[in-house]
mmCIF file with all atom_site columns, C-alpha atoms in Angstrom:
data_model
loop_
_atom_site.group_PDB
_atom_site.id
_atom_site.type_symbol
_atom_site.label_atom_id
_atom_site.label_alt_id
_atom_site.label_comp_id
_atom_site.label_asym_id
_atom_site.label_entity_id
_atom_site.label_seq_id
_atom_site.pdbx_PDB_ins_code
_atom_site.Cartn_x
_atom_site.Cartn_y
_atom_site.Cartn_z
_atom_site.occupancy
_atom_site.B_iso_or_equiv
_atom_site.pdbx_formal_charge
_atom_site.auth_seq_id
_atom_site.auth_comp_id
_atom_site.auth_asym_id
_atom_site.auth_atom_id
_atom_site.pdbx_PDB_model_num
ATOM 1   C CA . MET A 1 1   ? 65.584 82.416  -93.522  1.00 0.00 ? 14  MET A CA 1
ATOM 2   C CA . ALA A 1 2   ? 63.962 79.059  -92.802  1.00 0.00 ? 15  ALA A CA 1
ATOM 3   C CA . TYR A 1 3   ? 67.236 78.033  -91.186  1.00 0.00 ? 16  TYR A CA 1
ATOM 4   C CA . ILE A 1 4   ? 67.001 80.772  -88.559  1.00 0.00 ? 17  ILE A CA 1
ATOM 5   C CA . GLU A 1 5   ? 63.293 80.125  -88.011  1.00 0.00 ? 18  GLU A CA 1
ATOM 6   C CA . ASN A 1 6   ? 64.057 76.439  -87.414  1.00 0.00 ? 19  ASN A CA 1
ATOM 7   C CA . LEU A 1 7   ? 66.839 77.347  -84.961  1.00 0.00 ? 20  LEU A CA 1
ATOM 8   C CA . ARG A 1 8   ? 64.432 79.596  -83.078  1.00 0.00 ? 21  ARG A CA 1
ATOM 9   C CA . LYS A 1 9   ? 62.017 76.679  -82.642  1.00 0.00 ? 22  LYS A CA 1
ATOM 10  C CA . VAL A 1 10  ? 64.781 74.841  -80.782  1.00 0.00 ? 23  VAL A CA 1
ATOM 11  C CA . VAL A 1 11  ? 66.501 77.643  -78.821  1.00 0.00 ? 24  VAL A CA 1
ATOM 12  C CA . GLY A 1 12  ? 63.676 80.112  -78.369  1.00 0.00 ? 25  GLY A CA 1
ATOM 13  C CA . ARG A 1 13  ? 64.625 83.774  -78.012  1.00 0.00 ? 26  ARG A CA 1
ATOM 14  C CA . GLN A 1 14  ? 68.047 83.256  -76.405  1.00 0.00 ? 27  GLN A CA 1
ATOM 15  C CA . PRO A 1 15  ? 71.036 84.886  -78.139  1.00 0.00 ? 28  PRO A CA 1
ATOM 16  C CA . LEU A 1 16  ? 72.458 83.288  -81.273  1.00 0.00 ? 29  LEU A CA 1
ATOM 17  C CA . ILE A 1 17  ? 75.583 83.977  -83.286  1.00 0.00 ? 30  ILE A CA 1
ATOM 18  C CA . LEU A 1 18  ? 74.478 84.566  -86.888  1.00 0.00 ? 31  LEU A CA 1
ATOM 19  C CA . ALA A 1 19  ? 76.670 84.958  -89.990  1.00 0.00 ? 32  ALA A CA 1
ATOM 20  C CA . GLY A 1 20  ? 75.776 87.770  -92.330  1.00 0.00 ? 33  GLY A CA 1
ATOM 21  C CA . VAL A 1 21  ? 77.080 90.043  -95.066  1.00 0.00 ? 34  VAL A CA 1
ATOM 22  C CA . ALA A 1 22  ? 76.996 93.745  -95.874  1.00 0.00 ? 35  ALA A CA 1
ATOM 23  C CA . VAL A 1 23  ? 77.882 95.188  -99.267  1.00 0.00 ? 36  VAL A CA 1
ATOM 24  C CA . ALA A 1 24  ? 78.798 98.769  -100.052 1.00 0.00 ? 37  ALA A CA 1
ATOM 25  C CA . VAL A 1 25  ? 78.057 99.437  -103.710 1.00 0.00 ? 38  VAL A CA 1
ATOM 26  C CA . VAL A 1 26  ? 79.864 102.465 -105.138 1.00 0.00 ? 39  VAL A CA 1
ATOM 27  C CA . ASN A 1 27  ? 78.836 104.043 -108.441 1.00 0.00 ? 40  ASN A CA 1
ATOM 28  C CA . ASP A 1 28  ? 81.058 105.862 -110.979 1.00 0.00 ? 41  ASP A CA 1
ATOM 29  C CA . MET A 1 29  ? 80.593 109.132 -109.074 1.00 0.00 ? 42  MET A CA 1
ATOM 30  C CA . GLY A 1 30  ? 81.900 107.620 -105.819 1.00 0.00 ? 43  GLY A CA 1
ATOM 31  C CA . GLU A 1 31  ? 78.451 107.570 -104.218 1.00 0.00 ? 44  GLU A CA 1
ATOM 32  C CA . PHE A 1 32  ? 77.347 104.757 -101.905 1.00 0.00 ? 45  PHE A CA 1
ATOM 33  C CA . LEU A 1 33  ? 74.141 102.778 -102.383 1.00 0.00 ? 46  LEU A CA 1
ATOM 34  C CA . LEU A 1 34  ? 71.950 102.825 -99.282  1.00 0.00 ? 47  LEU A CA 1
ATOM 35  C CA . GLN A 1 35  ? 68.592 101.245 -98.663  1.00 0.00 ? 48  GLN A CA 1
ATOM 36  C CA . LYS A 1 36  ? 65.880 102.584 -96.398  1.00 0.00 ? 49  LYS A CA 1
ATOM 37  C CA . ARG A 1 37  ? 64.586 99.659  -94.391  1.00 0.00 ? 50  ARG A CA 1
ATOM 38  C CA . MET A 1 38  ? 61.027 99.150  -93.199  1.00 0.00 ? 51  MET A CA 1
ATOM 39  C CA . ASP A 1 39  ? 61.917 100.670 -89.796  1.00 0.00 ? 52  ASP A CA 1
ATOM 40  C CA . GLY A 1 40  ? 62.822 103.964 -91.520  1.00 0.00 ? 53  GLY A CA 1
ATOM 41  C CA . LYS A 1 41  ? 66.568 103.587 -90.999  1.00 0.00 ? 54  LYS A CA 1
ATOM 42  C CA . TRP A 1 42  ? 69.108 103.625 -93.799  1.00 0.00 ? 55  TRP A CA 1
ATOM 43  C CA . GLY A 1 43  ? 71.839 101.023 -94.260  1.00 0.00 ? 56  GLY A CA 1
ATOM 44  C CA . VAL A 1 44  ? 73.882 99.149  -96.814  1.00 0.00 ? 57  VAL A CA 1
ATOM 45  C CA . PRO A 1 45  ? 72.355 96.099  -98.487  1.00 0.00 ? 58  PRO A CA 1
ATOM 46  C CA . GLY A 1 46  ? 72.969 92.858  -96.650  1.00 0.00 ? 59  GLY A CA 1
ATOM 47  C CA . GLY A 1 47  ? 71.537 90.040  -94.654  1.00 0.00 ? 60  GLY A CA 1
ATOM 48  C CA . PHE A 1 48  ? 72.104 86.552  -93.359  1.00 0.00 ? 61  PHE A CA 1
ATOM 49  C CA . ILE A 1 49  ? 73.862 83.771  -95.200  1.00 0.00 ? 62  ILE A CA 1
ATOM 50  C CA . GLU A 1 50  ? 71.746 80.805  -96.227  1.00 0.00 ? 63  GLU A CA 1
ATOM 51  C CA . LEU A 1 51  ? 72.868 77.178  -95.808  1.00 0.00 ? 64  LEU A CA 1
ATOM 52  C CA . GLY A 1 52  ? 75.453 76.203  -98.441  1.00 0.00 ? 65  GLY A CA 1
ATOM 53  C CA . GLU A 1 53  ? 75.940 79.784  -99.623  1.00 0.00 ? 66  GLU A CA 1
ATOM 54  C CA . SER A 1 54  ? 79.306 81.565  -99.662  1.00 0.00 ? 67  SER A CA 1
ATOM 55  C CA . THR A 1 55  ? 79.572 85.065  -98.225  1.00 0.00 ? 68  THR A CA 1
ATOM 56  C CA . GLU A 1 56  ? 80.150 86.438  -101.734 1.00 0.00 ? 69  GLU A CA 1
ATOM 57  C CA . GLU A 1 57  ? 77.066 84.657  -103.112 1.00 0.00 ? 70  GLU A CA 1
ATOM 58  C CA . ALA A 1 58  ? 74.994 85.939  -100.184 1.00 0.00 ? 71  ALA A CA 1
ATOM 59  C CA . GLY A 1 59  ? 76.256 89.484  -100.731 1.00 0.00 ? 72  GLY A CA 1
ATOM 60  C CA . ARG A 1 60  ? 75.376 89.500  -104.423 1.00 0.00 ? 73  ARG A CA 1
ATOM 61  C CA . ARG A 1 61  ? 71.971 87.920  -103.707 1.00 0.00 ? 74  ARG A CA 1
ATOM 62  C CA . GLU A 1 62  ? 71.110 90.436  -100.984 1.00 0.00 ? 75  GLU A CA 1
ATOM 63  C CA . VAL A 1 63  ? 72.071 93.454  -103.141 1.00 0.00 ? 76  VAL A CA 1
ATOM 64  C CA . LEU A 1 64  ? 69.932 92.160  -106.011 1.00 0.00 ? 77  LEU A CA 1
ATOM 65  C CA . GLU A 1 65  ? 66.944 91.216  -103.820 1.00 0.00 ? 78  GLU A CA 1
ATOM 66  C CA . GLU A 1 66  ? 66.896 94.463  -101.853 1.00 0.00 ? 79  GLU A CA 1
ATOM 67  C CA . THR A 1 67  ? 67.882 97.042  -104.494 1.00 0.00 ? 80  THR A CA 1
ATOM 68  C CA . GLY A 1 68  ? 67.486 95.472  -107.950 1.00 0.00 ? 81  GLY A CA 1
ATOM 69  C CA . ILE A 1 69  ? 71.187 96.016  -108.744 1.00 0.00 ? 82  ILE A CA 1
ATOM 70  C CA . GLN A 1 70  ? 73.442 93.189  -109.987 1.00 0.00 ? 83  GLN A CA 1
ATOM 71  C CA . VAL A 1 71  ? 77.036 93.402  -108.791 1.00 0.00 ? 84  VAL A CA 1
ATOM 72  C CA . GLY A 1 72  ? 80.157 91.503  -109.757 1.00 0.00 ? 85  GLY A CA 1
ATOM 73  C CA . LYS A 1 73  ? 83.497 91.237  -108.012 1.00 0.00 ? 86  LYS A CA 1
ATOM 74  C CA . LEU A 1 74  ? 83.498 92.009  -104.271 1.00 0.00 ? 87  LEU A CA 1
ATOM 75  C CA . LYS A 1 75  ? 86.488 93.312  -102.292 1.00 0.00 ? 88  LYS A CA 1
ATOM 76  C CA . LEU A 1 76  ? 86.726 92.238  -98.654  1.00 0.00 ? 89  LEU A CA 1
ATOM 77  C CA . VAL A 1 77  ? 86.669 95.169  -96.240  1.00 0.00 ? 90  VAL A CA 1
ATOM 78  C CA . GLY A 1 78  ? 86.630 93.231  -92.975  1.00 0.00 ? 91  GLY A CA 1
ATOM 79  C CA . VAL A 1 79  ? 84.694 91.117  -90.534  1.00 0.00 ? 92  VAL A CA 1
ATOM 80  C CA . PHE A 1 80  ? 82.719 92.858  -87.820  1.00 0.00 ? 93  PHE A CA 1
ATOM 81  C CA . SER A 1 81  ? 81.569 91.251  -84.578  1.00 0.00 ? 94  SER A CA 1
ATOM 82  C CA . GLY A 1 82  ? 81.376 91.802  -80.861  1.00 0.00 ? 95  GLY A CA 1
ATOM 83  C CA . LYS A 1 83  ? 79.072 93.066  -78.171  1.00 0.00 ? 96  LYS A CA 1
ATOM 84  C CA . GLU A 1 84  ? 78.670 96.498  -79.807  1.00 0.00 ? 97  GLU A CA 1
ATOM 85  C CA . HIS A 1 85  ? 76.789 94.780  -82.659  1.00 0.00 ? 98  HIS A CA 1
ATOM 86  C CA . TYR A 1 86  ? 74.324 92.947  -80.370  1.00 0.00 ? 99  TYR A CA 1
ATOM 87  C CA . VAL A 1 87  ? 70.706 93.070  -81.586  1.00 0.00 ? 100 VAL A CA 1
ATOM 88  C CA . LYS A 1 88  ? 67.480 92.514  -79.703  1.00 0.00 ? 101 LYS A CA 1
ATOM 89  C CA . LEU A 1 89  ? 64.504 92.493  -82.049  1.00 0.00 ? 102 LEU A CA 1
ATOM 90  C CA . PRO A 1 90  ? 61.053 93.823  -81.064  1.00 0.00 ? 103 PRO A CA 1
ATOM 91  C CA . ASN A 1 91  ? 59.798 90.209  -80.839  1.00 0.00 ? 104 ASN A CA 1
ATOM 92  C CA . GLY A 1 92  ? 62.460 89.422  -78.192  1.00 0.00 ? 105 GLY A CA 1
ATOM 93  C CA . ASP A 1 93  ? 64.842 87.421  -80.423  1.00 0.00 ? 106 ASP A CA 1
ATOM 94  C CA . GLU A 1 94  ? 68.478 88.191  -79.657  1.00 0.00 ? 107 GLU A CA 1
ATOM 95  C CA . PHE A 1 95  ? 71.613 87.724  -81.745  1.00 0.00 ? 108 PHE A CA 1
ATOM 96  C CA . TYR A 1 96  ? 75.239 88.678  -82.164  1.00 0.00 ? 109 TYR A CA 1
ATOM 97  C CA . PRO A 1 97  ? 76.020 89.043  -85.868  1.00 0.00 ? 110 PRO A CA 1
ATOM 98  C CA . VAL A 1 98  ? 79.353 88.179  -87.433  1.00 0.00 ? 111 VAL A CA 1
ATOM 99  C CA . THR A 1 99  ? 79.218 90.334  -90.551  1.00 0.00 ? 112 THR A CA 1
ATOM 100 C CA . THR A 1 100 ? 81.557 89.953  -93.506  1.00 0.00 ? 113 THR A CA 1
ATOM 101 C CA . ALA A 1 101 ? 81.691 93.352  -95.207  1.00 0.00 ? 114 ALA A CA 1
ATOM 102 C CA . TYR A 1 102 ? 82.495 93.950  -98.863  1.00 0.00 ? 115 TYR A CA 1
ATOM 103 C CA . VAL A 1 103 ? 82.764 96.881  -101.240 1.00 0.00 ? 116 VAL A CA 1
ATOM 104 C CA . THR A 1 104 ? 82.269 96.847  -105.002 1.00 0.00 ? 117 THR A CA 1
ATOM 105 C CA . ASN A 1 105 ? 82.201 99.300  -107.848 1.00 0.00 ? 118 ASN A CA 1
ATOM 106 C CA . GLU A 1 106 ? 81.329 96.614  -110.386 1.00 0.00 ? 119 GLU A CA 1
ATOM 107 C CA . ILE A 1 107 ? 77.682 97.259  -111.199 1.00 0.00 ? 120 ILE A CA 1
ATOM 108 C CA . LYS A 1 108 ? 76.790 94.718  -113.865 1.00 0.00 ? 121 LYS A CA 1
ATOM 109 C CA . GLY A 1 109 ? 73.148 95.565  -114.458 1.00 0.00 ? 122 GLY A CA 1
ATOM 110 C CA . GLY A 1 110 ? 69.705 95.729  -113.010 1.00 0.00 ? 123 GLY A CA 1
ATOM 111 C CA . SER A 1 111 ? 67.510 98.662  -112.203 1.00 0.00 ? 124 SER A CA 1
ATOM 112 C CA . LEU A 1 112 ? 67.593 100.530 -108.894 1.00 0.00 ? 125 LEU A CA 1
ATOM 113 C CA . THR A 1 113 ? 64.325 99.492  -107.251 1.00 0.00 ? 126 THR A CA 1
ATOM 114 C CA . ALA A 1 114 ? 63.242 99.038  -103.644 1.00 0.00 ? 127 ALA A CA 1
ATOM 115 C CA . ASP A 1 115 ? 61.833 95.544  -103.120 1.00 0.00 ? 128 ASP A CA 1
ATOM 116 C CA . GLY A 1 116 ? 58.960 96.771  -100.918 1.00 0.00 ? 129 GLY A CA 1
ATOM 117 C CA . ILE A 1 117 ? 59.602 93.881  -98.520  1.00 0.00 ? 130 ILE A CA 1
ATOM 118 C CA . GLU A 1 118 ? 62.819 94.841  -96.728  1.00 0.00 ? 131 GLU A CA 1
ATOM 119 C CA . THR A 1 119 ? 63.499 98.097  -98.567  1.00 0.00 ? 132 THR A CA 1
ATOM 120 C CA . THR A 1 120 ? 61.205 101.106 -99.008  1.00 0.00 ? 133 THR A CA 1
ATOM 121 C CA . GLU A 1 121 ? 63.751 103.225 -100.884 1.00 0.00 ? 134 GLU A CA 1
ATOM 122 C CA . ALA A 1 122 ? 67.153 102.677 -102.520 1.00 0.00 ? 135 ALA A CA 1
ATOM 123 C CA . LYS A 1 123 ? 69.409 105.580 -103.441 1.00 0.00 ? 136 LYS A CA 1
ATOM 124 C CA . PHE A 1 124 ? 73.048 106.551 -103.976 1.00 0.00 ? 137 PHE A CA 1
ATOM 125 C CA . PHE A 1 125 ? 74.553 109.074 -101.537 1.00 0.00 ? 138 PHE A CA 1
ATOM 126 C CA . ASP A 1 126 ? 77.753 111.085 -101.432 1.00 0.00 ? 139 ASP A CA 1
ATOM 127 C CA . VAL A 1 127 ? 79.886 110.169 -98.383  1.00 0.00 ? 140 VAL A CA 1
ATOM 128 C CA . GLU A 1 128 ? 79.560 113.755 -97.139  1.00 0.00 ? 141 GLU A CA 1
ATOM 129 C CA . GLU A 1 129 ? 75.750 113.761 -97.485  1.00 0.00 ? 142 GLU A CA 1
ATOM 130 C CA . LEU A 1 130 ? 74.667 110.560 -95.740  1.00 0.00 ? 143 LEU A CA 1
ATOM 131 C CA . PRO A 1 131 ? 71.133 110.530 -94.306  1.00 0.00 ? 144 PRO A CA 1
ATOM 132 C CA . SER A 1 132 ? 70.706 111.377 -90.625  1.00 0.00 ? 145 SER A CA 1
ATOM 133 C CA . GLU A 1 133 ? 68.681 108.177 -90.052  1.00 0.00 ? 146 GLU A CA 1
ATOM 134 C CA . LEU A 1 134 ? 71.844 106.126 -90.532  1.00 0.00 ? 147 LEU A CA 1
ATOM 135 C CA . ASN A 1 135 ? 73.173 103.998 -87.675  1.00 0.00 ? 148 ASN A CA 1
ATOM 136 C CA . PRO A 1 136 ? 76.539 105.379 -86.431  1.00 0.00 ? 149 PRO A CA 1
ATOM 137 C CA . LEU A 1 137 ? 78.067 101.907 -86.864  1.00 0.00 ? 150 LEU A CA 1
ATOM 138 C CA . ILE A 1 138 ? 77.069 101.992 -90.548  1.00 0.00 ? 151 ILE A CA 1
ATOM 139 C CA . LYS A 1 139 ? 78.539 105.502 -90.931  1.00 0.00 ? 152 LYS A CA 1
ATOM 140 C CA . ASN A 1 140 ? 81.838 104.186 -89.588  1.00 0.00 ? 153 ASN A CA 1
ATOM 141 C CA . LEU A 1 141 ? 81.570 101.167 -91.869  1.00 0.00 ? 154 LEU A CA 1
ATOM 142 C CA . ILE A 1 142 ? 81.064 103.422 -94.910  1.00 0.00 ? 155 ILE A CA 1
ATOM 143 C CA . LYS A 1 143 ? 84.132 105.413 -93.932  1.00 0.00 ? 156 LYS A CA 1
ATOM 144 C CA . GLN A 1 144 ? 86.115 102.173 -93.709  1.00 0.00 ? 157 GLN A CA 1
ATOM 145 C CA . TYR A 1 145 ? 84.656 101.100 -97.079  1.00 0.00 ? 158 TYR A CA 1
ATOM 146 C CA . SER A 1 146 ? 85.725 104.445 -98.488  1.00 0.00 ? 159 SER A CA 1
ATOM 147 C CA . LEU A 1 147 ? 89.294 104.000 -97.225  1.00 0.00 ? 160 LEU A CA 1
ATOM 148 C CA . SER A 1 148 ? 89.403 100.411 -98.477  1.00 0.00 ? 161 SER A CA 1
ATOM 149 C CA . PHE A 1 149 ? 88.019 101.382 -101.858 1.00 0.00 ? 162 PHE A CA 1
ATOM 150 C CA . SER A 1 150 ? 90.530 104.186 -102.374 1.00 0.00 ? 163 SER A CA 1
ATOM 151 C CA . SER A 1 151 ? 93.550 102.039 -101.497 1.00 0.00 ? 164 SER A CA 1
#
């Protein structure tokens, strides 16, 4: 995160293009792991890539940091970008994410635990019983994950 903070010192609040990852973790029952973020909204684990890190490394790191779960092999779902993903944070920072999305059913270990920093709750959900506080873009992403995972 120091990388982004350093960029902000140079460019201020103007829009940036930032590379990130999102990982859908699916358990043996076909349920998807979601995390409740500090703003009360649910989403899949993910975040920004750090300097020198691959997208796969970032995905595994983010899942572990945010949910306590260790995952193995990741399957590419797609890359998501464009104006519909634009974000303006409460502090005025703006960015357009380019998000590499993965799905995995390879849970290697760990214990499902919210980190208390970015995540207040972590839980597996059936695709038909997703929480209402879930961004519509994430709902669509989970449906695409589901299609990708079943093929």
